[in-house]
Amino acid sequence: MAKKGDTYKSALHEQDGIEPPEILSTHSAKFIKAKRKKQPSVEDLVKGITAGNITDLSRAITLVESTNQTHTQKAHEIITACLPYANNSVRIGITGVPGVGKSTFIEAFGTYLTSIGRKVAVLAVDPSSSLSKGSILGDKTRMEDLVKDKNAFIRPSPSGDSLGGVARKTRETIILCEAAGFDTIIIETVGVGQSETAVHSMVDFFLLLKLAGAGDELQGIKRGIIEMADAIVINKADGDNLKAAKSAKVEFNRALHLYPEKDSGWSPKVSLCSALKQEGISEVWDLIQEYLKTTSNNHYFEHNRNNQNKFWLLQTIEERLKSDFYKSEKIKKELSTQIKLVEEGKTTPFAAAEYLLNLSSS
């Protein structure tokens, strides 16, 4: 029982706190903080990339993908310094409809390549949401074995608003991967469509994955993605689906004869495989080797690379002009006005565009 004069203390009364101990090493704390803030220089990153340092390669790719002006300048310097070490790989584009098994195939194919001494870089492009602009970037989780392979590097990137789902800076990333010593570059795209020509314009060999029994056989008589393919591989050719896959192979071979001969002098081939059971994977690599031999002997390989460089020169100019146009302060100011006039029916979209283009050049 409390006596008169005692101070009442609630059960919720706080006890005096305990003073935290002094930092054991002030010097260590300062060192850690300084290291966190320190960013590697261009020279350090280039040195690390050419030595095969994956951390430096990843940092450089992040700079390449950044839209920050400071990062863009730094990335440009890194790419320029890495150019002498590039152009020493085979670049393979792999596409196919969603569900065809692209990731499973790439893991089986990549694992086979590393087993025969190749160094493989996979540039996987994930679709971005048109609403949130975000991407799941889940390719690393779907390539569980390959991601742990010391001779493989997987870099998922968001597609953004790039043509055909190819990340805006994939071309520059290829150069960095080649400088890091990767002799096989695989580019996985979002899906199939006419816009996949963007992939075709940056690879040496274009591989199209197909499914049997999904109506894809009919696509063989249509122009578009198939006429760009250097090989058609029918995946999931196993179990009950094997018979349908063999039938699809015959249909695709017939369809390919309808197309004119390629400038490369190469006749596209059709192959079967089961990525899940890892069957027919080595045959796909044999096809690519045969293609490389053919195009090297007739000098198409070098000719194609030169044409691709010209194409990307023009694409880069167009992208820069578009970027500068929308960054212009007078365009920003006048664009909303012209949009309002179009919405009110006081001008046409074409007249508004002409006005804005003339304004930007004045």
mmCIF file of C-alpha atoms in Angstrom:
data_model
loop_
_atom_site.group_PDB
_atom_site.id
_atom_site.type_symbol
_atom_site.label_atom_id
_atom_site.label_comp_id
_atom_site.label_asym_id
_atom_site.label_seq_id
_atom_site.Cartn_x
_atom_site.Cartn_y
_atom_site.Cartn_z
ATOM 1 C CA MET A 1 0.000 0.000 0.000
ATOM 2 C CA ALA A 2 1.411 3.392 -1.048
ATOM 3 C CA LYS A 3 2.264 5.765 1.782
ATOM 4 C CA LYS A 4 1.423 9.415 1.894
ATOM 5 C CA GLY A 5 3.904 11.466 -0.120
ATOM 6 C CA ASP A 6 4.938 8.602 -2.424
ATOM 7 C CA THR A 7 4.917 9.353 -6.158
ATOM 8 C CA TYR A 8 2.508 7.127 -8.080
ATOM 9 C CA LYS A 9 4.101 5.199 -10.981
ATOM 10 C CA SER A 10 2.013 3.694 -13.749
ATOM 11 C CA ALA A 11 2.726 0.236 -15.128
ATOM 12 C CA LEU A 12 3.515 2.042 -18.362
ATOM 13 C CA HIS A 13 6.265 4.059 -16.709
ATOM 14 C CA GLU A 14 9.407 4.148 -18.887
ATOM 15 C CA GLN A 15 12.685 3.193 -17.344
ATOM 16 C CA ASP A 16 15.712 5.282 -18.102
ATOM 17 C CA GLY A 17 17.235 4.169 -21.369
ATOM 18 C CA ILE A 18 20.676 2.630 -21.725
ATOM 19 C CA GLU A 19 23.235 4.692 -23.534
ATOM 20 C CA PRO A 20 24.398 2.975 -26.750
ATOM 21 C CA PRO A 21 28.030 1.922 -26.744
ATOM 22 C CA GLU A 22 30.581 4.055 -28.527
ATOM 23 C CA ILE A 23 31.490 3.007 -32.064
ATOM 24 C CA LEU A 24 34.381 0.629 -31.726
ATOM 25 C CA SER A 25 36.268 2.158 -34.644
ATOM 26 C CA THR A 26 35.471 5.648 -35.870
ATOM 27 C CA HIS A 27 38.078 5.184 -38.588
ATOM 28 C CA SER A 28 36.354 2.037 -39.890
ATOM 29 C CA ALA A 29 32.974 3.768 -39.948
ATOM 30 C CA LYS A 30 34.369 6.661 -41.976
ATOM 31 C CA PHE A 31 36.073 4.215 -44.359
ATOM 32 C CA ILE A 32 32.822 2.292 -44.967
ATOM 33 C CA LYS A 33 30.837 5.479 -45.580
ATOM 34 C CA ALA A 34 33.477 6.811 -47.974
ATOM 35 C CA LYS A 35 33.538 3.528 -49.905
ATOM 36 C CA ARG A 36 29.761 3.564 -50.270
ATOM 37 C CA LYS A 37 29.835 6.991 -51.844
ATOM 38 C CA LYS A 38 32.801 6.289 -54.108
ATOM 39 C CA GLN A 39 31.901 5.466 -57.706
ATOM 40 C CA PRO A 40 34.390 3.619 -59.918
ATOM 41 C CA SER A 41 35.966 5.697 -62.667
ATOM 42 C CA VAL A 42 35.693 4.949 -66.377
ATOM 43 C CA GLU A 43 39.259 3.611 -66.348
ATOM 44 C CA ASP A 44 38.499 1.295 -63.422
ATOM 45 C CA LEU A 45 35.347 -0.075 -65.053
ATOM 46 C CA VAL A 46 37.034 -0.661 -68.417
ATOM 47 C CA LYS A 47 39.943 -2.389 -66.709
ATOM 48 C CA GLY A 48 37.527 -4.591 -64.766
ATOM 49 C CA ILE A 49 35.408 -5.405 -67.829
ATOM 50 C CA THR A 50 38.363 -6.432 -69.974
ATOM 51 C CA ALA A 51 39.598 -8.583 -67.065
ATOM 52 C CA GLY A 52 36.237 -10.371 -67.012
ATOM 53 C CA ASN A 53 34.945 -8.839 -63.780
ATOM 54 C CA ILE A 54 31.180 -9.469 -63.758
ATOM 55 C CA THR A 55 30.489 -6.787 -61.131
ATOM 56 C CA ASP A 56 32.114 -4.094 -63.249
ATOM 57 C CA LEU A 57 30.326 -5.385 -66.343
ATOM 58 C CA SER A 58 26.968 -5.149 -64.551
ATOM 59 C CA ARG A 59 27.752 -1.629 -63.319
ATOM 60 C CA ALA A 60 28.645 -0.521 -66.842
ATOM 61 C CA ILE A 61 25.442 -1.992 -68.298
ATOM 62 C CA THR A 62 23.443 -0.129 -65.653
ATOM 63 C CA LEU A 63 25.097 3.103 -66.783
ATOM 64 C CA VAL A 64 24.290 2.262 -70.418
ATOM 65 C CA GLU A 65 20.610 1.687 -69.581
ATOM 66 C CA SER A 66 20.337 4.855 -67.484
ATOM 67 C CA THR A 67 18.677 7.970 -68.912
ATOM 68 C CA ASN A 68 20.664 10.237 -66.576
ATOM 69 C CA GLN A 69 22.766 12.600 -68.719
ATOM 70 C CA THR A 70 25.871 12.155 -66.531
ATOM 71 C CA HIS A 71 25.545 8.375 -66.738
ATOM 72 C CA THR A 72 25.034 8.557 -70.507
ATOM 73 C CA GLN A 73 28.303 10.428 -70.985
ATOM 74 C CA LYS A 74 30.174 7.997 -68.747
ATOM 75 C CA ALA A 75 28.637 5.032 -70.583
ATOM 76 C CA HIS A 76 29.704 6.491 -73.936
ATOM 77 C CA GLU A 77 33.306 6.741 -72.724
ATOM 78 C CA ILE A 78 33.226 3.147 -71.468
ATOM 79 C CA ILE A 79 31.815 1.807 -74.751
ATOM 80 C CA THR A 80 34.416 3.724 -76.782
ATOM 81 C CA ALA A 81 37.215 2.289 -74.637
ATOM 82 C CA CYS A 82 35.782 -1.241 -74.976
ATOM 83 C CA LEU A 83 35.361 -1.164 -78.779
ATOM 84 C CA PRO A 84 38.876 -2.503 -79.538
ATOM 85 C CA TYR A 85 37.997 -5.619 -77.518
ATOM 86 C CA ALA A 86 34.591 -6.190 -79.168
ATOM 87 C CA ASN A 87 33.333 -7.899 -82.358
ATOM 88 C CA ASN A 88 34.826 -11.248 -81.437
ATOM 89 C CA SER A 89 31.683 -13.249 -80.716
ATOM 90 C CA VAL A 90 28.811 -14.964 -82.459
ATOM 91 C CA ARG A 91 25.530 -13.141 -81.824
ATOM 92 C CA ILE A 92 22.391 -15.267 -81.756
ATOM 93 C CA GLY A 93 18.853 -13.914 -81.646
ATOM 94 C CA ILE A 94 16.167 -16.232 -80.260
ATOM 95 C CA THR A 95 12.477 -15.472 -80.577
ATOM 96 C CA GLY A 96 9.163 -17.266 -80.433
ATOM 97 C CA VAL A 97 5.640 -16.886 -79.146
ATOM 98 C CA PRO A 98 5.090 -16.745 -75.365
ATOM 99 C CA GLY A 99 4.926 -20.290 -74.014
ATOM 100 C CA VAL A 100 7.172 -21.799 -76.668
ATOM 101 C CA GLY A 101 9.846 -22.423 -74.030
ATOM 102 C CA LYS A 102 12.436 -19.755 -74.848
ATOM 103 C CA SER A 103 13.920 -19.572 -71.354
ATOM 104 C CA THR A 104 14.044 -23.358 -70.966
ATOM 105 C CA PHE A 105 15.669 -23.704 -74.372
ATOM 106 C CA ILE A 106 18.227 -20.979 -73.655
ATOM 107 C CA GLU A 107 19.176 -22.599 -70.348
ATOM 108 C CA ALA A 108 19.672 -26.000 -72.010
ATOM 109 C CA PHE A 109 21.485 -24.438 -74.984
ATOM 110 C CA GLY A 110 23.657 -22.180 -72.813
ATOM 111 C CA THR A 111 24.579 -25.024 -70.461
ATOM 112 C CA TYR A 112 25.617 -27.137 -73.445
ATOM 113 C CA LEU A 113 27.770 -24.313 -74.818
ATOM 114 C CA THR A 114 29.586 -23.736 -71.523
ATOM 115 C CA SER A 115 30.206 -27.495 -71.296
ATOM 116 C CA ILE A 116 32.169 -27.334 -74.563
ATOM 117 C CA GLY A 117 34.231 -24.336 -73.433
ATOM 118 C CA ARG A 118 32.180 -21.382 -74.657
ATOM 119 C CA LYS A 119 31.495 -18.269 -72.572
ATOM 120 C CA VAL A 120 27.847 -17.304 -72.863
ATOM 121 C CA ALA A 121 26.113 -13.982 -72.191
ATOM 122 C CA VAL A 122 22.306 -13.992 -72.260
ATOM 123 C CA LEU A 123 20.611 -10.634 -72.769
ATOM 124 C CA ALA A 124 17.022 -11.373 -71.882
ATOM 125 C CA VAL A 125 14.490 -8.671 -72.669
ATOM 126 C CA ASP A 126 11.385 -8.683 -70.468
ATOM 127 C CA PRO A 127 8.160 -6.913 -71.459
ATOM 128 C CA SER A 128 7.437 -3.663 -69.638
ATOM 129 C CA SER A 129 4.000 -2.628 -68.449
ATOM 130 C CA SER A 130 2.515 0.187 -70.520
ATOM 131 C CA LEU A 131 0.869 1.482 -67.327
ATOM 132 C CA SER A 132 3.458 1.198 -64.549
ATOM 133 C CA LYS A 133 6.493 0.975 -66.899
ATOM 134 C CA GLY A 134 7.812 -1.818 -64.666
ATOM 135 C CA SER A 135 9.110 -5.291 -65.552
ATOM 136 C CA ILE A 136 9.277 -8.510 -63.584
ATOM 137 C CA LEU A 137 12.762 -9.368 -64.949
ATOM 138 C CA GLY A 138 12.294 -12.995 -63.983
ATOM 139 C CA ASP A 139 14.597 -14.710 -66.476
ATOM 140 C CA LYS A 140 17.256 -15.395 -63.862
ATOM 141 C CA THR A 141 14.740 -17.339 -61.794
ATOM 142 C CA ARG A 142 13.761 -19.408 -64.842
ATOM 143 C CA MET A 143 17.381 -20.286 -65.682
ATOM 144 C CA GLU A 144 18.355 -21.755 -62.318
ATOM 145 C CA ASP A 145 21.328 -23.822 -63.521
ATOM 146 C CA LEU A 146 22.744 -21.424 -66.082
ATOM 147 C CA VAL A 147 22.716 -18.482 -63.675
ATOM 148 C CA LYS A 148 25.086 -20.408 -61.388
ATOM 149 C CA ASP A 149 27.487 -21.281 -64.215
ATOM 150 C CA LYS A 150 30.750 -19.323 -63.881
ATOM 151 C CA ASN A 151 31.076 -19.182 -67.678
ATOM 152 C CA ALA A 152 27.633 -17.657 -68.167
ATOM 153 C CA PHE A 153 26.193 -14.202 -67.567
ATOM 154 C CA ILE A 154 22.462 -13.425 -67.620
ATOM 155 C CA ARG A 155 21.266 -9.848 -67.800
ATOM 156 C CA PRO A 156 17.501 -9.241 -67.865
ATOM 157 C CA SER A 157 16.475 -5.794 -69.069
ATOM 158 C CA PRO A 158 13.114 -4.053 -69.438
ATOM 159 C CA SER A 159 11.876 -3.615 -72.989
ATOM 160 C CA GLY A 160 10.492 -0.148 -72.311
ATOM 161 C CA ASP A 161 8.950 1.357 -75.436
ATOM 162 C CA SER A 162 11.646 -0.063 -77.729
ATOM 163 C CA LEU A 163 10.744 -1.539 -81.104
ATOM 164 C CA GLY A 164 10.047 -5.252 -80.942
ATOM 165 C CA GLY A 165 10.740 -5.512 -77.244
ATOM 166 C CA VAL A 166 14.471 -5.045 -77.698
ATOM 167 C CA ALA A 167 15.922 -3.005 -74.857
ATOM 168 C CA ARG A 168 17.001 0.442 -76.011
ATOM 169 C CA LYS A 169 20.646 -0.171 -75.198
ATOM 170 C CA THR A 170 21.009 -3.859 -76.093
ATOM 171 C CA ARG A 171 23.397 -3.013 -78.917
ATOM 172 C CA GLU A 172 25.818 -1.254 -76.567
ATOM 173 C CA THR A 173 25.474 -4.051 -74.003
ATOM 174 C CA ILE A 174 26.625 -6.550 -76.647
ATOM 175 C CA ILE A 175 29.859 -4.586 -77.024
ATOM 176 C CA LEU A 176 30.481 -4.610 -73.265
ATOM 177 C CA CYS A 177 29.842 -8.367 -73.021
ATOM 178 C CA GLU A 178 32.231 -9.055 -75.893
ATOM 179 C CA ALA A 179 34.898 -6.911 -74.220
ATOM 180 C CA ALA A 180 34.404 -8.983 -71.061
ATOM 181 C CA GLY A 181 35.382 -12.117 -72.983
ATOM 182 C CA PHE A 182 31.998 -13.652 -73.806
ATOM 183 C CA ASP A 183 32.265 -15.349 -77.198
ATOM 184 C CA THR A 184 28.579 -16.252 -77.562
ATOM 185 C CA ILE A 185 25.904 -13.590 -77.111
ATOM 186 C CA ILE A 186 22.281 -14.753 -76.951
ATOM 187 C CA ILE A 187 19.480 -12.203 -77.210
ATOM 188 C CA GLU A 188 16.083 -13.424 -76.055
ATOM 189 C CA THR A 189 13.171 -11.273 -77.185
ATOM 190 C CA VAL A 190 9.675 -10.770 -75.850
ATOM 191 C CA GLY A 191 7.715 -12.435 -78.657
ATOM 192 C CA VAL A 192 7.079 -12.713 -82.352
ATOM 193 C CA GLY A 193 6.009 -9.924 -84.708
ATOM 194 C CA GLN A 194 7.100 -7.810 -87.635
ATOM 195 C CA SER A 195 8.886 -5.466 -85.222
ATOM 196 C CA GLU A 196 11.316 -8.263 -84.311
ATOM 197 C CA THR A 197 13.385 -6.975 -87.226
ATOM 198 C CA ALA A 198 15.156 -4.953 -84.524
ATOM 199 C CA VAL A 199 16.635 -8.216 -83.221
ATOM 200 C CA HIS A 200 17.506 -9.386 -86.696
ATOM 201 C CA SER A 201 19.493 -6.195 -87.245
ATOM 202 C CA MET A 202 21.901 -6.868 -84.379
ATOM 203 C CA VAL A 203 22.603 -10.603 -84.578
ATOM 204 C CA ASP A 204 24.506 -12.946 -86.882
ATOM 205 C CA PHE A 205 22.088 -15.859 -86.612
ATOM 206 C CA PHE A 206 18.336 -15.582 -86.096
ATOM 207 C CA LEU A 207 16.663 -18.592 -84.489
ATOM 208 C CA LEU A 208 12.888 -18.995 -84.407
ATOM 209 C CA LEU A 209 11.347 -21.370 -81.867
ATOM 210 C CA LYS A 210 8.044 -22.976 -82.814
ATOM 211 C CA LEU A 211 5.501 -25.334 -81.293
ATOM 212 C CA ALA A 212 3.814 -28.238 -83.044
ATOM 213 C CA GLY A 213 0.054 -28.566 -82.868
ATOM 214 C CA ALA A 214 -0.501 -24.886 -82.094
ATOM 215 C CA GLY A 215 -1.498 -23.798 -85.587
ATOM 216 C CA ASP A 216 2.003 -22.462 -86.239
ATOM 217 C CA GLU A 217 2.424 -24.689 -89.288
ATOM 218 C CA LEU A 218 0.119 -22.349 -91.208
ATOM 219 C CA GLN A 219 2.450 -19.452 -90.504
ATOM 220 C CA GLY A 220 4.983 -21.154 -92.748
ATOM 221 C CA ILE A 221 3.209 -19.894 -95.851
ATOM 222 C CA LYS A 222 3.094 -16.304 -94.619
ATOM 223 C CA ARG A 223 5.812 -13.720 -94.944
ATOM 224 C CA GLY A 224 7.153 -11.912 -91.922
ATOM 225 C CA ILE A 225 9.147 -13.391 -89.115
ATOM 226 C CA ILE A 226 9.809 -16.740 -90.813
ATOM 227 C CA GLU A 227 11.527 -15.275 -93.855
ATOM 228 C CA MET A 228 14.089 -13.682 -91.511
ATOM 229 C CA ALA A 229 14.844 -16.926 -89.664
ATOM 230 C CA ASP A 230 18.087 -18.755 -90.369
ATOM 231 C CA ALA A 231 16.726 -21.815 -88.580
ATOM 232 C CA ILE A 232 13.394 -22.950 -87.228
ATOM 233 C CA VAL A 233 13.568 -25.163 -84.156
ATOM 234 C CA ILE A 234 10.421 -26.983 -83.098
ATOM 235 C CA ASN A 235 10.617 -27.239 -79.323
ATOM 236 C CA LYS A 236 8.854 -29.673 -76.967
ATOM 237 C CA ALA A 237 9.359 -32.518 -79.452
ATOM 238 C CA ASP A 238 8.919 -35.246 -76.860
ATOM 239 C CA GLY A 239 6.345 -37.705 -75.531
ATOM 240 C CA ASP A 240 2.954 -37.587 -77.186
ATOM 241 C CA ASN A 241 3.949 -34.433 -79.047
ATOM 242 C CA LEU A 242 6.831 -36.061 -80.943
ATOM 243 C CA LYS A 243 4.672 -37.257 -83.837
ATOM 244 C CA ALA A 244 3.100 -33.812 -84.281
ATOM 245 C CA ALA A 245 6.563 -32.209 -84.139
ATOM 246 C CA LYS A 246 7.866 -34.439 -86.918
ATOM 247 C CA SER A 247 4.833 -33.606 -89.032
ATOM 248 C CA ALA A 248 5.365 -29.878 -88.394
ATOM 249 C CA LYS A 249 8.996 -30.215 -89.472
ATOM 250 C CA VAL A 250 7.890 -31.564 -92.867
ATOM 251 C CA GLU A 251 5.384 -28.701 -93.274
ATOM 252 C CA PHE A 252 7.924 -26.022 -92.399
ATOM 253 C CA ASN A 253 10.498 -27.491 -94.783
ATOM 254 C CA ARG A 254 7.942 -27.299 -97.580
ATOM 255 C CA ALA A 255 7.032 -23.722 -96.660
ATOM 256 C CA LEU A 256 10.658 -22.558 -96.638
ATOM 257 C CA HIS A 257 11.006 -23.555 -100.284
ATOM 258 C CA LEU A 258 8.477 -20.824 -101.139
ATOM 259 C CA TYR A 259 10.891 -18.088 -100.116
ATOM 260 C CA PRO A 260 13.612 -16.648 -102.368
ATOM 261 C CA GLU A 261 17.236 -17.488 -101.695
ATOM 262 C CA LYS A 262 18.837 -15.426 -98.953
ATOM 263 C CA ASP A 263 21.676 -12.991 -99.657
ATOM 264 C CA SER A 264 23.768 -15.022 -97.233
ATOM 265 C CA GLY A 265 23.659 -18.021 -99.548
ATOM 266 C CA TRP A 266 22.314 -20.048 -96.641
ATOM 267 C CA SER A 267 19.257 -22.272 -96.865
ATOM 268 C CA PRO A 268 17.299 -22.147 -93.583
ATOM 269 C CA LYS A 269 17.021 -25.475 -91.783
ATOM 270 C CA VAL A 270 14.314 -26.970 -89.572
ATOM 271 C CA SER A 271 15.265 -28.953 -86.492
ATOM 272 C CA LEU A 272 13.540 -30.704 -83.591
ATOM 273 C CA CYS A 273 14.461 -30.450 -79.940
ATOM 274 C CA SER A 274 13.234 -30.996 -76.417
ATOM 275 C CA ALA A 275 14.769 -28.379 -74.152
ATOM 276 C CA LEU A 276 13.214 -30.063 -71.121
ATOM 277 C CA LYS A 277 14.911 -33.385 -71.881
ATOM 278 C CA GLN A 278 17.953 -31.650 -73.415
ATOM 279 C CA GLU A 279 17.566 -33.529 -76.681
ATOM 280 C CA GLY A 280 18.537 -32.031 -80.048
ATOM 281 C CA ILE A 281 20.465 -29.169 -78.415
ATOM 282 C CA SER A 282 23.882 -30.054 -79.843
ATOM 283 C CA GLU A 283 22.309 -30.330 -83.320
ATOM 284 C CA VAL A 284 21.194 -26.693 -83.073
ATOM 285 C CA TRP A 285 24.770 -25.619 -82.340
ATOM 286 C CA ASP A 286 25.988 -27.713 -85.288
ATOM 287 C CA LEU A 287 23.530 -25.802 -87.509
ATOM 288 C CA ILE A 288 24.912 -22.479 -86.302
ATOM 289 C CA GLN A 289 28.481 -23.632 -86.876
ATOM 290 C CA GLU A 290 27.580 -24.678 -90.409
ATOM 291 C CA TYR A 291 25.980 -21.273 -91.005
ATOM 292 C CA LEU A 292 29.053 -19.427 -89.704
ATOM 293 C CA LYS A 293 31.311 -21.461 -91.971
ATOM 294 C CA THR A 294 29.151 -20.743 -95.020
ATOM 295 C CA THR A 295 28.855 -16.996 -94.387
ATOM 296 C CA SER A 296 32.542 -16.634 -93.519
ATOM 297 C CA ASN A 297 33.611 -18.341 -96.742
ATOM 298 C CA ASN A 298 31.396 -16.152 -98.935
ATOM 299 C CA HIS A 299 32.230 -13.000 -96.862
ATOM 300 C CA TYR A 300 28.558 -12.368 -96.040
ATOM 301 C CA PHE A 301 29.287 -12.420 -92.293
ATOM 302 C CA GLU A 302 31.504 -9.315 -92.466
ATOM 303 C CA HIS A 303 29.201 -7.649 -95.018
ATOM 304 C CA ASN A 304 26.210 -8.175 -92.719
ATOM 305 C CA ARG A 305 28.043 -6.739 -89.699
ATOM 306 C CA ASN A 306 28.920 -3.620 -91.715
ATOM 307 C CA ASN A 307 25.315 -3.165 -92.830
ATOM 308 C CA GLN A 308 24.150 -3.532 -89.244
ATOM 309 C CA ASN A 309 26.570 -0.809 -88.120
ATOM 310 C CA LYS A 310 25.175 1.545 -90.791
ATOM 311 C CA PHE A 311 21.623 0.717 -89.697
ATOM 312 C CA TRP A 312 22.377 1.480 -86.055
ATOM 313 C CA LEU A 313 24.122 4.694 -86.991
ATOM 314 C CA LEU A 314 20.890 5.917 -88.606
ATOM 315 C CA GLN A 315 18.781 4.572 -85.729
ATOM 316 C CA THR A 316 20.946 6.400 -83.190
ATOM 317 C CA ILE A 317 20.628 9.666 -85.117
ATOM 318 C CA GLU A 318 16.837 9.291 -85.248
ATOM 319 C CA GLU A 319 16.670 8.517 -81.531
ATOM 320 C CA ARG A 320 18.850 11.505 -80.664
ATOM 321 C CA LEU A 321 16.798 13.864 -82.841
ATOM 322 C CA LYS A 322 13.581 12.612 -81.245
ATOM 323 C CA SER A 323 15.026 13.006 -77.750
ATOM 324 C CA ASP A 324 16.315 16.527 -78.422
ATOM 325 C CA PHE A 325 12.977 17.508 -79.959
ATOM 326 C CA TYR A 326 10.967 16.609 -76.862
ATOM 327 C CA LYS A 327 13.560 18.059 -74.491
ATOM 328 C CA SER A 328 13.360 21.482 -76.164
ATOM 329 C CA GLU A 329 11.800 24.050 -73.824
ATOM 330 C CA LYS A 330 9.919 25.859 -76.608
ATOM 331 C CA ILE A 331 8.515 22.540 -77.861
ATOM 332 C CA LYS A 332 7.420 21.584 -74.339
ATOM 333 C CA LYS A 333 5.672 24.938 -74.026
ATOM 334 C CA GLU A 334 3.930 24.815 -77.406
ATOM 335 C CA LEU A 335 3.123 21.084 -77.550
ATOM 336 C CA SER A 336 0.296 21.252 -74.997
ATOM 337 C CA THR A 337 -1.210 24.201 -76.883
ATOM 338 C CA GLN A 338 -1.196 22.318 -80.172
ATOM 339 C CA ILE A 339 -2.684 19.226 -78.535
ATOM 340 C CA LYS A 340 -5.525 21.359 -77.168
ATOM 341 C CA LEU A 341 -6.140 22.873 -80.611
ATOM 342 C CA VAL A 342 -6.295 19.395 -82.139
ATOM 343 C CA GLU A 343 -8.760 18.240 -79.460
ATOM 344 C CA GLU A 344 -10.955 21.278 -80.129
ATOM 345 C CA GLY A 345 -10.886 20.607 -83.863
ATOM 346 C CA LYS A 346 -9.212 23.939 -84.630
ATOM 347 C CA THR A 347 -6.265 22.318 -86.394
ATOM 348 C CA THR A 348 -5.277 18.912 -87.735
ATOM 349 C CA PRO A 349 -2.622 16.612 -86.227
ATOM 350 C CA PHE A 350 -0.582 17.015 -89.417
ATOM 351 C CA ALA A 351 -0.707 20.822 -89.383
ATOM 352 C CA ALA A 352 0.195 20.833 -85.673
ATOM 353 C CA ALA A 353 3.137 18.506 -86.301
ATOM 354 C CA GLU A 354 4.335 20.683 -89.196
ATOM 355 C CA TYR A 355 4.129 23.764 -86.977
ATOM 356 C CA LEU A 356 6.105 22.132 -84.158
ATOM 357 C CA LEU A 357 8.779 20.776 -86.510
ATOM 358 C CA ASN A 358 9.239 24.185 -88.090
ATOM 359 C CA LEU A 359 9.421 25.710 -84.607
ATOM 360 C CA SER A 360 12.139 23.282 -83.533
ATOM 361 C CA SER A 361 14.294 24.111 -86.557
ATOM 362 C CA SER A 362 13.908 27.878 -86.248
#
